[in-house]
Short mmCIF file of C-alpha atoms in Angstrom, two decimals:
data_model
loop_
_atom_site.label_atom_id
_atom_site.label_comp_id
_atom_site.label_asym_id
_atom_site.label_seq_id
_atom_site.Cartn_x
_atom_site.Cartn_y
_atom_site.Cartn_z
CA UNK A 184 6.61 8.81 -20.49
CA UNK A 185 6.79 12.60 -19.08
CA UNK A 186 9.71 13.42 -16.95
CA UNK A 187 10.60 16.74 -15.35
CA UNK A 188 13.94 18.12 -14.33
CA UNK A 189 14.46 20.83 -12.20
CA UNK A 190 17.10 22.77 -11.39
CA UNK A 191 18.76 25.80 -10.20
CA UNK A 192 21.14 27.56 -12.64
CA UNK A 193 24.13 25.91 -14.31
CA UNK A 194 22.68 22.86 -12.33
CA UNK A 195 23.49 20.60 -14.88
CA UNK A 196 19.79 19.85 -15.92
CA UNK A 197 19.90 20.46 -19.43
CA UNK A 198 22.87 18.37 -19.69
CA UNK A 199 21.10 15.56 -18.02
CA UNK A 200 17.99 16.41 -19.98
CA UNK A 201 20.32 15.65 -23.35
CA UNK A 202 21.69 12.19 -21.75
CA UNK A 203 18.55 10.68 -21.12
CA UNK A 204 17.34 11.89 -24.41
CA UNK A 205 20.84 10.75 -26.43
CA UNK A 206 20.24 7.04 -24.60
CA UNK A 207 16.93 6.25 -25.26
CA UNK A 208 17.84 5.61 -28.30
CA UNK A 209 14.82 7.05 -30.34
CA UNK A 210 14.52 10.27 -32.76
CA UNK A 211 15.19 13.66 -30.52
CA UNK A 212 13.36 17.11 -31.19
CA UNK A 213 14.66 19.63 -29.01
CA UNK A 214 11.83 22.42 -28.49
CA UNK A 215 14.28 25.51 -27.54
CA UNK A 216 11.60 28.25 -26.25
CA UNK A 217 14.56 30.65 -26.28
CA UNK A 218 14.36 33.99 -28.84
CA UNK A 219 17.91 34.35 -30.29
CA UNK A 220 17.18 37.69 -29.63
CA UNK A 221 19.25 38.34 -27.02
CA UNK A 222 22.98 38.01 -27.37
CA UNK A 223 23.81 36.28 -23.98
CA UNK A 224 20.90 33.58 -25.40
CA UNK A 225 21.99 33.55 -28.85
CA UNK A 226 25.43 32.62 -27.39
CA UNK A 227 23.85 29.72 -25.20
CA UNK A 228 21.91 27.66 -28.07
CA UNK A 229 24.80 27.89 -29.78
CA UNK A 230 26.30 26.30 -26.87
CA UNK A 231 23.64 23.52 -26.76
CA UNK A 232 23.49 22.89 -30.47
CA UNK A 233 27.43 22.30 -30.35
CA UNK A 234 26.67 19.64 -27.75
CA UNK A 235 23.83 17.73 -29.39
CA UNK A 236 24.18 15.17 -31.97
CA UNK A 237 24.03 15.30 -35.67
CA UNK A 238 20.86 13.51 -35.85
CA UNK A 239 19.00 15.76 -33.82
CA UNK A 240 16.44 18.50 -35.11
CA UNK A 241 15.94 21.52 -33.75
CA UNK A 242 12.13 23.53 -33.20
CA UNK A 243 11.96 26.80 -31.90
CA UNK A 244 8.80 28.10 -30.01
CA UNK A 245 8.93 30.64 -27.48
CA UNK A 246 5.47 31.52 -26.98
CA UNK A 247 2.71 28.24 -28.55
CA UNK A 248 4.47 25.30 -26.62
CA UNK A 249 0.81 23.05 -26.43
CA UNK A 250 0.81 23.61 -30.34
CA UNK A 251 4.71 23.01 -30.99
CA UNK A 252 4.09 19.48 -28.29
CA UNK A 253 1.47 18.38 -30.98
CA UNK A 254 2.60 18.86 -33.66
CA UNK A 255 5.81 16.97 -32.98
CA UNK A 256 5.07 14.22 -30.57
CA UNK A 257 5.48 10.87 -31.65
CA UNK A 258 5.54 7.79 -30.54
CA UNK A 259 9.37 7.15 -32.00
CA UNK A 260 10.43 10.46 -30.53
CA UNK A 261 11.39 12.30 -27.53
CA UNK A 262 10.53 15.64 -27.43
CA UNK A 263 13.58 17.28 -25.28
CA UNK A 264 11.63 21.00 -23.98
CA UNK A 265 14.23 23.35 -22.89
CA UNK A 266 12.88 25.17 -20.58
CA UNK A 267 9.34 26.07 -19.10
CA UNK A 268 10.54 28.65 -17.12
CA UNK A 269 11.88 31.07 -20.57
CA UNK A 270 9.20 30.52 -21.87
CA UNK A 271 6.90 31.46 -18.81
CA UNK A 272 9.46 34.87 -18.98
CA UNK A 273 8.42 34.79 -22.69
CA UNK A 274 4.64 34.90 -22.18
CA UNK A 275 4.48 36.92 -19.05
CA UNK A 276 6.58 39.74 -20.62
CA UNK A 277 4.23 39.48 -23.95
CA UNK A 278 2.03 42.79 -24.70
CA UNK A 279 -1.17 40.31 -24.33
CA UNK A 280 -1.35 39.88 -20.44
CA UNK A 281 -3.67 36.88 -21.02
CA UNK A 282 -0.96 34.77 -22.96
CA UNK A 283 0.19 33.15 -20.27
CA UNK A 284 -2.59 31.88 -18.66
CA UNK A 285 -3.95 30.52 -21.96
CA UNK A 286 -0.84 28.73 -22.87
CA UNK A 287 0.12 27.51 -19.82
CA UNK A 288 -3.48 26.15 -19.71
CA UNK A 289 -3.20 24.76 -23.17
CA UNK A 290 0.17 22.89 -22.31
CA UNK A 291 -1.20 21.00 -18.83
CA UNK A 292 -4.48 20.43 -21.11
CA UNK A 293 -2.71 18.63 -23.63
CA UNK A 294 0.20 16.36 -22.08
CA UNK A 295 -2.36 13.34 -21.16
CA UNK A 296 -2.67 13.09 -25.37
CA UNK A 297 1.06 13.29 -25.97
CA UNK A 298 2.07 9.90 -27.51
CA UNK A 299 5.64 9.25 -26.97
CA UNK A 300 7.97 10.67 -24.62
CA UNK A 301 8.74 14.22 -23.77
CA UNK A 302 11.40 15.90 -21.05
CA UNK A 303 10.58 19.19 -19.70
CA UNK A 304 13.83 21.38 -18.40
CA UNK A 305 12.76 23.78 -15.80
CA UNK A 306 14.37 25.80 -12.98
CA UNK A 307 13.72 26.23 -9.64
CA UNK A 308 13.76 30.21 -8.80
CA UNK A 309 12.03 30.32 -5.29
CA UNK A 310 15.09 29.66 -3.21
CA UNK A 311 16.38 33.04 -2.97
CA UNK A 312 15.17 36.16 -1.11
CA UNK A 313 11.60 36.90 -2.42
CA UNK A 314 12.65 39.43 -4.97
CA UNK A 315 12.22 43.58 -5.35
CA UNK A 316 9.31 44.23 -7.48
CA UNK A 317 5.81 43.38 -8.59
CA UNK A 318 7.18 41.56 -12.00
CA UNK A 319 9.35 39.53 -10.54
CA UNK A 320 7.49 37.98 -7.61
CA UNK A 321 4.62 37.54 -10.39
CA UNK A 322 7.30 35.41 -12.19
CA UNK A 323 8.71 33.45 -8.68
CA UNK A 324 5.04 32.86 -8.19
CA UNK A 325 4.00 31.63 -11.89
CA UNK A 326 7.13 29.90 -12.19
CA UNK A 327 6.82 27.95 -9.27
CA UNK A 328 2.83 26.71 -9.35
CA UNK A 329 4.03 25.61 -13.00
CA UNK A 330 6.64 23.37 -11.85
CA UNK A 331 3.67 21.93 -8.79
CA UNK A 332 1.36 21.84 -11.73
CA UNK A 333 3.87 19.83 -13.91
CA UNK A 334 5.59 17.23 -10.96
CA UNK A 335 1.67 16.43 -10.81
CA UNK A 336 1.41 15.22 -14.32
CA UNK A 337 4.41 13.78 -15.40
CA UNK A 338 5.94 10.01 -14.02
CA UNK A 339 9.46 11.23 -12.94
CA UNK A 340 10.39 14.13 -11.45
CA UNK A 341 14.59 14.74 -10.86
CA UNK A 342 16.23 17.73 -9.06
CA UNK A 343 19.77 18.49 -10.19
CA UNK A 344 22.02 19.71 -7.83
CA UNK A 345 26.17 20.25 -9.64
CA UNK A 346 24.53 18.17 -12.10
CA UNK A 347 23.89 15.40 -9.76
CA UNK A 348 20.46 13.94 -10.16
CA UNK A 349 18.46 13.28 -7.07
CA UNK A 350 14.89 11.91 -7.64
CA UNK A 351 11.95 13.65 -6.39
CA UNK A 352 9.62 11.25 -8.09
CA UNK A 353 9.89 7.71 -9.67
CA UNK A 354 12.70 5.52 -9.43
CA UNK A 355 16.14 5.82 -11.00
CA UNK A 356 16.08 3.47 -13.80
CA UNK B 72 5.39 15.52 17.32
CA UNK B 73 6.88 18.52 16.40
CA UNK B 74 7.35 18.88 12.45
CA UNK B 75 9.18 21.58 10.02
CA UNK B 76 8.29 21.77 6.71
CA UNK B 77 11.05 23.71 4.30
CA UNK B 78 10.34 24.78 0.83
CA UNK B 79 11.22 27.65 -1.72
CA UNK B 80 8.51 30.24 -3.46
CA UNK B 81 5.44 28.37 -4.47
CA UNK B 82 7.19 24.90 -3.93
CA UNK B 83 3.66 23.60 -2.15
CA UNK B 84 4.80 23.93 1.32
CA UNK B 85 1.62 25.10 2.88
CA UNK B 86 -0.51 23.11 1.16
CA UNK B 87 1.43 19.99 2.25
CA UNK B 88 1.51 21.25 5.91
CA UNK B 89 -2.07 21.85 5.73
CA UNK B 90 -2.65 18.05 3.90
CA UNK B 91 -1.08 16.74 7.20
CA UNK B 92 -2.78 18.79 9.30
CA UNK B 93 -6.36 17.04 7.95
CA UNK B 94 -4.85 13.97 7.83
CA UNK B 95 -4.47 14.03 11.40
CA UNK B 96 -8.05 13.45 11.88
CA UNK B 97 -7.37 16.31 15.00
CA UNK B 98 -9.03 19.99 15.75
CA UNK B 99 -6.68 22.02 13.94
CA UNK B 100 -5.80 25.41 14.44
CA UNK B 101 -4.44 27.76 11.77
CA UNK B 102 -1.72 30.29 13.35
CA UNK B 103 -1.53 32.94 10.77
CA UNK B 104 2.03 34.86 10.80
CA UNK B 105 1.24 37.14 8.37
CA UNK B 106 -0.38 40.60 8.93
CA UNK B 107 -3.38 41.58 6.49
CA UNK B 108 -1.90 45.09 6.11
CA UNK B 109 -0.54 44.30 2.83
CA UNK B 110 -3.03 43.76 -0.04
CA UNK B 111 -0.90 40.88 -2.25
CA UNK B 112 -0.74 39.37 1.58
CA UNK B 113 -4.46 40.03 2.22
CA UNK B 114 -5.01 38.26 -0.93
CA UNK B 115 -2.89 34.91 0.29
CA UNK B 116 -4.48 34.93 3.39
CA UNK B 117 -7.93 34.68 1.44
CA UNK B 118 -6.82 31.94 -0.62
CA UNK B 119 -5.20 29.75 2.73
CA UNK B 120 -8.74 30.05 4.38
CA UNK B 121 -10.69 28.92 1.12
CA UNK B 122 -8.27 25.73 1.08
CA UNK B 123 -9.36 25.57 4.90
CA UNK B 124 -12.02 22.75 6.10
CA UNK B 125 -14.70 24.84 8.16
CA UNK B 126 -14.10 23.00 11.17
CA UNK B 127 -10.38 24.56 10.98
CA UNK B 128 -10.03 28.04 13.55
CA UNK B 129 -7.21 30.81 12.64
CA UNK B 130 -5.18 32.69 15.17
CA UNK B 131 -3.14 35.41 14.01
CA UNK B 132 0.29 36.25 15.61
CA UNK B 133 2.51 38.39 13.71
CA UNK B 134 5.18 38.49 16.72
CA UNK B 135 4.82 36.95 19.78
CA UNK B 136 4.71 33.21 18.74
CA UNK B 137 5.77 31.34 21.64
CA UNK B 138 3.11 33.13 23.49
CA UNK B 139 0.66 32.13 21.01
CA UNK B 140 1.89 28.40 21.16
CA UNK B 141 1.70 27.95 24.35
CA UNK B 142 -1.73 29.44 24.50
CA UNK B 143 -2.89 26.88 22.02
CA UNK B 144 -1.13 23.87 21.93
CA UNK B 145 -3.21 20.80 22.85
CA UNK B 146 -3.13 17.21 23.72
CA UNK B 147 -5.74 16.67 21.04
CA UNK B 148 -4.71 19.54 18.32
CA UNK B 149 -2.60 20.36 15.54
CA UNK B 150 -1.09 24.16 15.55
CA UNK B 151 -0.57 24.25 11.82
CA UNK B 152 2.00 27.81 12.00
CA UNK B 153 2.55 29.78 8.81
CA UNK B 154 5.23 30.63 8.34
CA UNK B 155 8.22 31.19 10.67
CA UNK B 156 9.77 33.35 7.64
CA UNK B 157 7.31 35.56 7.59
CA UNK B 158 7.21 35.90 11.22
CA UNK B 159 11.53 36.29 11.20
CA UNK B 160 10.34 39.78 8.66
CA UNK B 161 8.02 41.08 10.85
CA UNK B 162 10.20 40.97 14.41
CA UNK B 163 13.29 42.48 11.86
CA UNK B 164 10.99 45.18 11.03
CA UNK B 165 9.65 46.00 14.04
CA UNK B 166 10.82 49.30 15.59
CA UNK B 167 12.51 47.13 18.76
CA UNK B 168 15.91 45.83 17.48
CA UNK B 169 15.88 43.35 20.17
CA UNK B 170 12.58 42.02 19.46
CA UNK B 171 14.15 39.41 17.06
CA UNK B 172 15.86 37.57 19.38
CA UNK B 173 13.73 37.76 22.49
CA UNK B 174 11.23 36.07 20.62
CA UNK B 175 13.29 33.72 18.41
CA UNK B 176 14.58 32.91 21.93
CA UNK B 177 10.96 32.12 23.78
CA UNK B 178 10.20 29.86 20.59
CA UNK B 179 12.89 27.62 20.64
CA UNK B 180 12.22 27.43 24.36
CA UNK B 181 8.78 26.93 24.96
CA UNK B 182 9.21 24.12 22.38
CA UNK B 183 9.50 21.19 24.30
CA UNK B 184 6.58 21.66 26.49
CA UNK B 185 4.21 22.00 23.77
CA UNK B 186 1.59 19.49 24.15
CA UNK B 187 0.23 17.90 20.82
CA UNK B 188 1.48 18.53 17.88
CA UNK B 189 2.70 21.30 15.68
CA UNK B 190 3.33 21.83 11.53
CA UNK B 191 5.64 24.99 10.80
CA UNK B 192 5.95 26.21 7.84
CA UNK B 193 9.28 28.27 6.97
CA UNK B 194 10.99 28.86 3.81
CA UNK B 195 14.43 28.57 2.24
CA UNK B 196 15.91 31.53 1.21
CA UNK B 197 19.58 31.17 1.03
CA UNK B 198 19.95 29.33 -2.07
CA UNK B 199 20.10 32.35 -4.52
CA UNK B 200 22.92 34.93 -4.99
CA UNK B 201 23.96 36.66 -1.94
CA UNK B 202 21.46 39.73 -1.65
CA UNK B 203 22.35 43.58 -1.33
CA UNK B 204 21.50 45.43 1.51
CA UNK B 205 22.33 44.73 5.51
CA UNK B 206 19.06 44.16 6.14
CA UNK B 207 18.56 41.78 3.38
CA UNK B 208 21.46 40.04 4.56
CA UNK B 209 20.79 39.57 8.12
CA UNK B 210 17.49 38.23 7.00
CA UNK B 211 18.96 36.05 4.71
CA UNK B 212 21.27 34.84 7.86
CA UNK B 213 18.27 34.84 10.34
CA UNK B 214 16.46 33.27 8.43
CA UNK B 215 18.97 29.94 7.65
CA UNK B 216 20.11 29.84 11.36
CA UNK B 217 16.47 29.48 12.43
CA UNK B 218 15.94 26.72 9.74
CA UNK B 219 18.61 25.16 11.61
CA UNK B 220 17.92 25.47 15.04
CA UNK B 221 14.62 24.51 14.65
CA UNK B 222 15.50 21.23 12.80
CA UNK B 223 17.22 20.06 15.21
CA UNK B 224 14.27 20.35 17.49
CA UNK B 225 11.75 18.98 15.07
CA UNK B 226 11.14 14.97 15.05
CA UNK B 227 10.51 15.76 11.27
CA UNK B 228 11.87 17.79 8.49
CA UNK B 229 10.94 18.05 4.59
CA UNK B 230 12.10 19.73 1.78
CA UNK B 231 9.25 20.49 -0.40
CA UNK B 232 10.16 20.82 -4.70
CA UNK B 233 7.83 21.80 -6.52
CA UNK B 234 4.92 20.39 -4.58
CA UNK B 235 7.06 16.88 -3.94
CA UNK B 236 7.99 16.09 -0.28
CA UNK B 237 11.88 15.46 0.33
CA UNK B 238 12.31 13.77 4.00
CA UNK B 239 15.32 15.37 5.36
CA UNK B 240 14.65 13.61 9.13
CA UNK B 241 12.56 11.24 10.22
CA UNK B 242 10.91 8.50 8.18
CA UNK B 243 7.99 8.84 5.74
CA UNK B 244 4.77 7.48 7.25
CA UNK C 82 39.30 11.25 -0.26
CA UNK C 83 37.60 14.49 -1.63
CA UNK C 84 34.05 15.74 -0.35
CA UNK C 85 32.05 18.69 -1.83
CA UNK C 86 29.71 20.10 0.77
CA UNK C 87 27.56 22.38 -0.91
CA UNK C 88 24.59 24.41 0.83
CA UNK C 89 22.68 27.46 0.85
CA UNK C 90 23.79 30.73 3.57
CA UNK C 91 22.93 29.36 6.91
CA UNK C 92 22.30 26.01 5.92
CA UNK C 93 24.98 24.17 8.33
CA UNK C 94 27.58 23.48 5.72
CA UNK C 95 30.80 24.41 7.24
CA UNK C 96 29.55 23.50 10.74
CA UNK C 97 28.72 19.66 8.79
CA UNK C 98 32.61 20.11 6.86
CA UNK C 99 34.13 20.68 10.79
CA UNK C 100 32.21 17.86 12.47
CA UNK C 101 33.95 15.87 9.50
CA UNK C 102 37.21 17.15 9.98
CA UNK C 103 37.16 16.51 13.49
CA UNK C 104 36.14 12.95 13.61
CA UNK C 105 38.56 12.26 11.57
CA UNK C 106 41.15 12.25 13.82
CA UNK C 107 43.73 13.51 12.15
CA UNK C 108 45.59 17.15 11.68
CA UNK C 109 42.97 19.72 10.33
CA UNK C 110 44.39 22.78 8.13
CA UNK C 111 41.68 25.24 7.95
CA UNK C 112 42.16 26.64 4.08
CA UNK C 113 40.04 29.97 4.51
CA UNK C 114 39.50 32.14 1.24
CA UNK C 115 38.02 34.66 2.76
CA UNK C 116 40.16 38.20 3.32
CA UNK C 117 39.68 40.27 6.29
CA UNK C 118 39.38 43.73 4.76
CA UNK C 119 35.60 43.19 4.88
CA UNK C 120 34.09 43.61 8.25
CA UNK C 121 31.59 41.51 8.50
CA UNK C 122 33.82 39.23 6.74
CA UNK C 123 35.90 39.46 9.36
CA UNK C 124 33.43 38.44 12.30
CA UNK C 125 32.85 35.89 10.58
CA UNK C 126 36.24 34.47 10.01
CA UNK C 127 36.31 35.49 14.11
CA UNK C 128 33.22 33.01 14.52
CA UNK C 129 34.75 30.50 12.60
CA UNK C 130 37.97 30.33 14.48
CA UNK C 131 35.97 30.31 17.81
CA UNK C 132 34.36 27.00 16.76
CA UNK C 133 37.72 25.61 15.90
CA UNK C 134 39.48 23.27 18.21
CA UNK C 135 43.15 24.71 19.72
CA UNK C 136 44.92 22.13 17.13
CA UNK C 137 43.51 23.61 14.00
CA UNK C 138 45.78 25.40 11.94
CA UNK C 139 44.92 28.56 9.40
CA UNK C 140 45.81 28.76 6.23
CA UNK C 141 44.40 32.68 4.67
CA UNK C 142 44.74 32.01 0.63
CA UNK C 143 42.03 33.96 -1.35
CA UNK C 144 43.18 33.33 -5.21
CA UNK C 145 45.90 30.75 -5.49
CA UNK C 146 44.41 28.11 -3.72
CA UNK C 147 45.70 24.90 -6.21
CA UNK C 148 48.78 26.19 -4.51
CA UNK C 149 48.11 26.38 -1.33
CA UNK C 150 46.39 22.81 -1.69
CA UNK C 151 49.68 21.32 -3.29
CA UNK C 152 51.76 22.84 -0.71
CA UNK C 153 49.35 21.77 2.23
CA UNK C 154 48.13 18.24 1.34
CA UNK C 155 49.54 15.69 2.98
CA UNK C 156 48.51 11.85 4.06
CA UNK C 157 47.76 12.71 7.60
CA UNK C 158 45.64 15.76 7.41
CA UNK C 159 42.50 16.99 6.26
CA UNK C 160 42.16 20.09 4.25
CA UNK C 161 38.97 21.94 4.84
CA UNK C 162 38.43 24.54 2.43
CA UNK C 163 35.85 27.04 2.92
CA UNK C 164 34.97 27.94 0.80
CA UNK C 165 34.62 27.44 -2.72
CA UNK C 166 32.26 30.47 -3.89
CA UNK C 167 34.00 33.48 -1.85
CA UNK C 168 37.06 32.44 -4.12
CA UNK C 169 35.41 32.38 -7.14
CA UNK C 170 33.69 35.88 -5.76
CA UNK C 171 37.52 37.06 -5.32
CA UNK C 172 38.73 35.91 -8.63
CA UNK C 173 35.91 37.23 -10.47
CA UNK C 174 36.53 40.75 -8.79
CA UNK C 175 40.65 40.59 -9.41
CA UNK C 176 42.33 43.71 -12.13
CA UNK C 177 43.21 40.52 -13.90
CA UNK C 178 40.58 39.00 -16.01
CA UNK C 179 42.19 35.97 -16.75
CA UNK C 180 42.90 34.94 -13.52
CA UNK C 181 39.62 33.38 -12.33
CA UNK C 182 40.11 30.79 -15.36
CA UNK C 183 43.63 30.30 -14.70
CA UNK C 184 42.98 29.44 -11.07
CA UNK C 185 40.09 27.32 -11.53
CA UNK C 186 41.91 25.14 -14.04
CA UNK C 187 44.95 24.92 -12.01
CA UNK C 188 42.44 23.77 -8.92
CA UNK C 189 40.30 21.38 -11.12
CA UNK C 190 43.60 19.37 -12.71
CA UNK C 191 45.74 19.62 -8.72
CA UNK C 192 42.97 17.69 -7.49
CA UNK C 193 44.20 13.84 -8.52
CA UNK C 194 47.44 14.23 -7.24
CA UNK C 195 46.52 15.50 -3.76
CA UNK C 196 47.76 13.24 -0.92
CA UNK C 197 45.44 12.93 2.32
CA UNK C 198 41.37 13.97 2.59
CA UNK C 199 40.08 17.70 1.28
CA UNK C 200 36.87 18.41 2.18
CA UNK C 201 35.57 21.25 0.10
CA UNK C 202 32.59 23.83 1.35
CA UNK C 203 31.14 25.50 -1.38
CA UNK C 204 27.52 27.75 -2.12
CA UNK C 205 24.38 26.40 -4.10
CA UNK C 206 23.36 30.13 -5.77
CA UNK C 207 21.25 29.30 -8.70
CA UNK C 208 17.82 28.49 -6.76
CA UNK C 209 16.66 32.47 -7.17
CA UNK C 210 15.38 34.49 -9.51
CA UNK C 211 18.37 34.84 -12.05
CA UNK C 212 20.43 38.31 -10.85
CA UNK C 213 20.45 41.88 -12.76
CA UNK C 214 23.34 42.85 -14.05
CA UNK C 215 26.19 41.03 -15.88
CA UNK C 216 28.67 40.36 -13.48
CA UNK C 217 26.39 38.82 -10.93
CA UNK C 218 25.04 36.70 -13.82
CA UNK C 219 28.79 35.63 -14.26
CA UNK C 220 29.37 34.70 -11.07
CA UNK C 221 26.18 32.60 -10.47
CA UNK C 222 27.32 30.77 -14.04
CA UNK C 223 30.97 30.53 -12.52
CA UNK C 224 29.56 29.49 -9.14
CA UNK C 225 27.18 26.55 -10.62
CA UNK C 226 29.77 25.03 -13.30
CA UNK C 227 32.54 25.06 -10.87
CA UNK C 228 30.12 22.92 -8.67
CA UNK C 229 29.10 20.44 -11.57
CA UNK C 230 33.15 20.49 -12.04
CA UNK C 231 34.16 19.46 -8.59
CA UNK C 232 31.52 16.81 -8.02
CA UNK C 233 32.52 15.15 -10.58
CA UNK C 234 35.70 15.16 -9.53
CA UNK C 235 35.14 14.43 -5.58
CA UNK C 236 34.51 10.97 -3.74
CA UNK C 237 31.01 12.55 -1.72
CA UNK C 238 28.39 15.35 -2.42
CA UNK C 239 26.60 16.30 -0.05
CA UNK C 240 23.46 19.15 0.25
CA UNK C 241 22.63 20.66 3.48
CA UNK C 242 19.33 21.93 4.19
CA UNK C 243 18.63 23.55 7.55
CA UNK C 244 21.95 21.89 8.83
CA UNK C 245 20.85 18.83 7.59
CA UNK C 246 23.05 16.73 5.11
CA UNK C 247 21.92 15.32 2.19
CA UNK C 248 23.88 12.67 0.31
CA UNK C 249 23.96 13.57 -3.24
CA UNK C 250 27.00 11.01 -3.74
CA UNK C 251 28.69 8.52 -2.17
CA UNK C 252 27.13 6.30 1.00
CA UNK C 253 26.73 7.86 4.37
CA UNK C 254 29.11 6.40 7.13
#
C-alpha cells in the first residue's frame, strides 16, 4: 500500500506519518531526504529521531529517492519518506538542472514495483500568494504537479490540517 | 448551474474544471482571464489550449467579465472562466482604482441571469503567511472576499488538493 | 464546549465564529487580541464591531489572554476569541522573549477549567511557500503547533474555505 500525506507546515503530517507507521506493526525505515547541513534542519531530525522508536532505522537520501525506495522496500517493511517536497528543494537547487526531472521521473517510474508499504510526507505550498521570483514559483509549480502526480498513484491520500487528518482519498481505516 | 472550483498552485483546478466542462457533453466555451503579455503566462495559455478538445472556442477577457458572460452564456453551453484570481490582479492593476469594484460588482450581479451553465476557476491564496506590501495585502483580502461571495452564489463548490476534488457545497454527482 | 475555527484571510472564519455565538443565545464577550495602534488594524476592529449585535460586549487583551479567559468565562456566555494568530504575532514581537511561551502554556493548561462555551478563531499559515527570514519562519512554526495544540484540546475543528465550514472534528448540528 502507498499512502500520501499532505500538509501545510507544522500540520502535524509527519507526526501522523510516524503513527500509522509505529501501528502497523511491521519493520520501519524512515528515508529522511533532509542534508544535516543546515542548522535549523540538523535541529529538526534530531527532533524526529527523539520521537521515533528504538527499533527504527534511519536512511538518508536527499537527492536518489527511486534508488534509496529500492533498495529498501520490503514486503515486512514500511518505508516512512519524509518529505518529497525537501527533496524537490534538494534537486531543483542542485548544479545539474536536469536532476530533478530525472529523479522525479525515476521515483513515479518505480512505485508500481515497490513491494511492501511506503508513506510519502509532503507539503502543500500553493496556498499562499504566488511568490516573488522565478525560483520560487518554479518550486510552487514543481512542488505542486508532484503531489497531482503522486495522489494519482498511491491508494490513500490524507490532508492534515492542526494535525487532524481529513481524507482526500480512500477510506479511514 | 453555476459552479466554483477553489484550489492552491498547481493543485489541478483547471484541469478538473475543464474535465467537467467535457463531461457535459455541451459546446463549451473557454473564457481566458489571463492576458498573453507575459511570456511564463503566454506559455500557460499554450498548454490550456493543447489540453483543449477542438470543438472547444476561447474568449479572452482580462477585465470586463460580466460583460463577457452575459455575451456568452447559453441555454446549451458551458462558460468554462479561468480564473477569477487572475482576473481580481488585472482590475487591481489597472490604472482606474475603481475598476475593481465596478466590475467585481457587475459579476456578482449579472449572475443570476446567466443562462446555462458556468465553471470558474479561482484560487486560494490566503492560507500562507500574511504577505508584505498594501497591495499584496488587499489582493490577498480581495481575493478571499470574492471566494466568498461567490460561493454563496454557486450551487457548487470544491476544494481541489493536489489534483483530488473536496466538495465544499453541493453533492458529488 | 470549546471550538477551534481555523481558516485562511478572507475565508469567513470569524463571520462563521459570530453566526455561532449568536445562535447560541446566550451573552457573547467578544475577546479581541488585536491592538489599535495599527491602522488598518483598526478598521478592521471598526468592521468587526459593526457586525456585532448592541449586546456584545468587548474585551481588548493582546498578550495575557489565559487571563482574560479565566476572568471572563462563565456558564452563560460564550467567549469568542479572535483571534488566535494576531496573539501569537503580538507575543512573538514583545521585548520579552519568554513571554510568548509563558502565555501559550498558561492558555493551553486554563483551558479544562473554563466554565461556559469559547469559541476560538485562529489562521491556517503553513499552505505557502515557507517565509524568508527567521522570525517569520518562527511564527508560521508557532502559528501551526499552537493549532495542532488547541485541537486537541477543543470539542470541534472546523476549516473554512470561501466562507464555507468544514468539519475537521466533531458532528455538525
Amino acid at each position: 500500500m502507498k499512502e500520501l500525506i499532505i500538509g501545510g507546515a507544522r500540520s502535524g503530517k509527519s507526526a501522523l506519518a510516524e503513527q500509522f507507521a509505529q501501528e502497523s506493526g511491521l519493520e520501519v525505515v524512515y528515508l529522511a531526504t533532509a542534508t544535516a547541513e543546515d542548522k535549523e534542519m540538523a535541529e529538526r531530525i534530531r527532533l524526529h529521531q527523539e520521537r521515533r522508536a528504538e527499533n527504527w532505522s534511519l536512511v538518508e537520501e536527499p537527492f536518489h529517492l527511486a534508488e534509496a525506495l529500492r533498495a529498501n522496500a520490503d514486503d515486512d517493511r514500511v518505508l516512512l519518506i519524509d518529505c518529497l517536497t525537501l527533496w524537490t528543494t534538494n534537486l531543483l537547487l542542485n548544479e545539474d538542472p536536469g536532476l530533478f526531472q530525472k529523479e522525479r521521473d525515476a521515483l513515479l517510474a518505480c512505485l508500481p514495483e515497490l513491494p511492501g508499504r511506503q508513506i510519502f510526507v509532503s507539503n502543500e505550498v500553493g496556498m499562499g500568494i504566488v511568490p516573488l521570483g522565478e525560483l520560487n514559483r518554479r518550486f510552487q509549480d514543481e512542488a505542486g504537479w508532484l503531489n497531482q502526480a503522486m495522489a494519482v498513484r498511491c491508494d490513500r491520500v490524507i490532508l492534515t490540517v492542526a494535525g487532524l487528518p481529513h481524507y482526500l482519498k480512500g477510506a479511514s481505516t
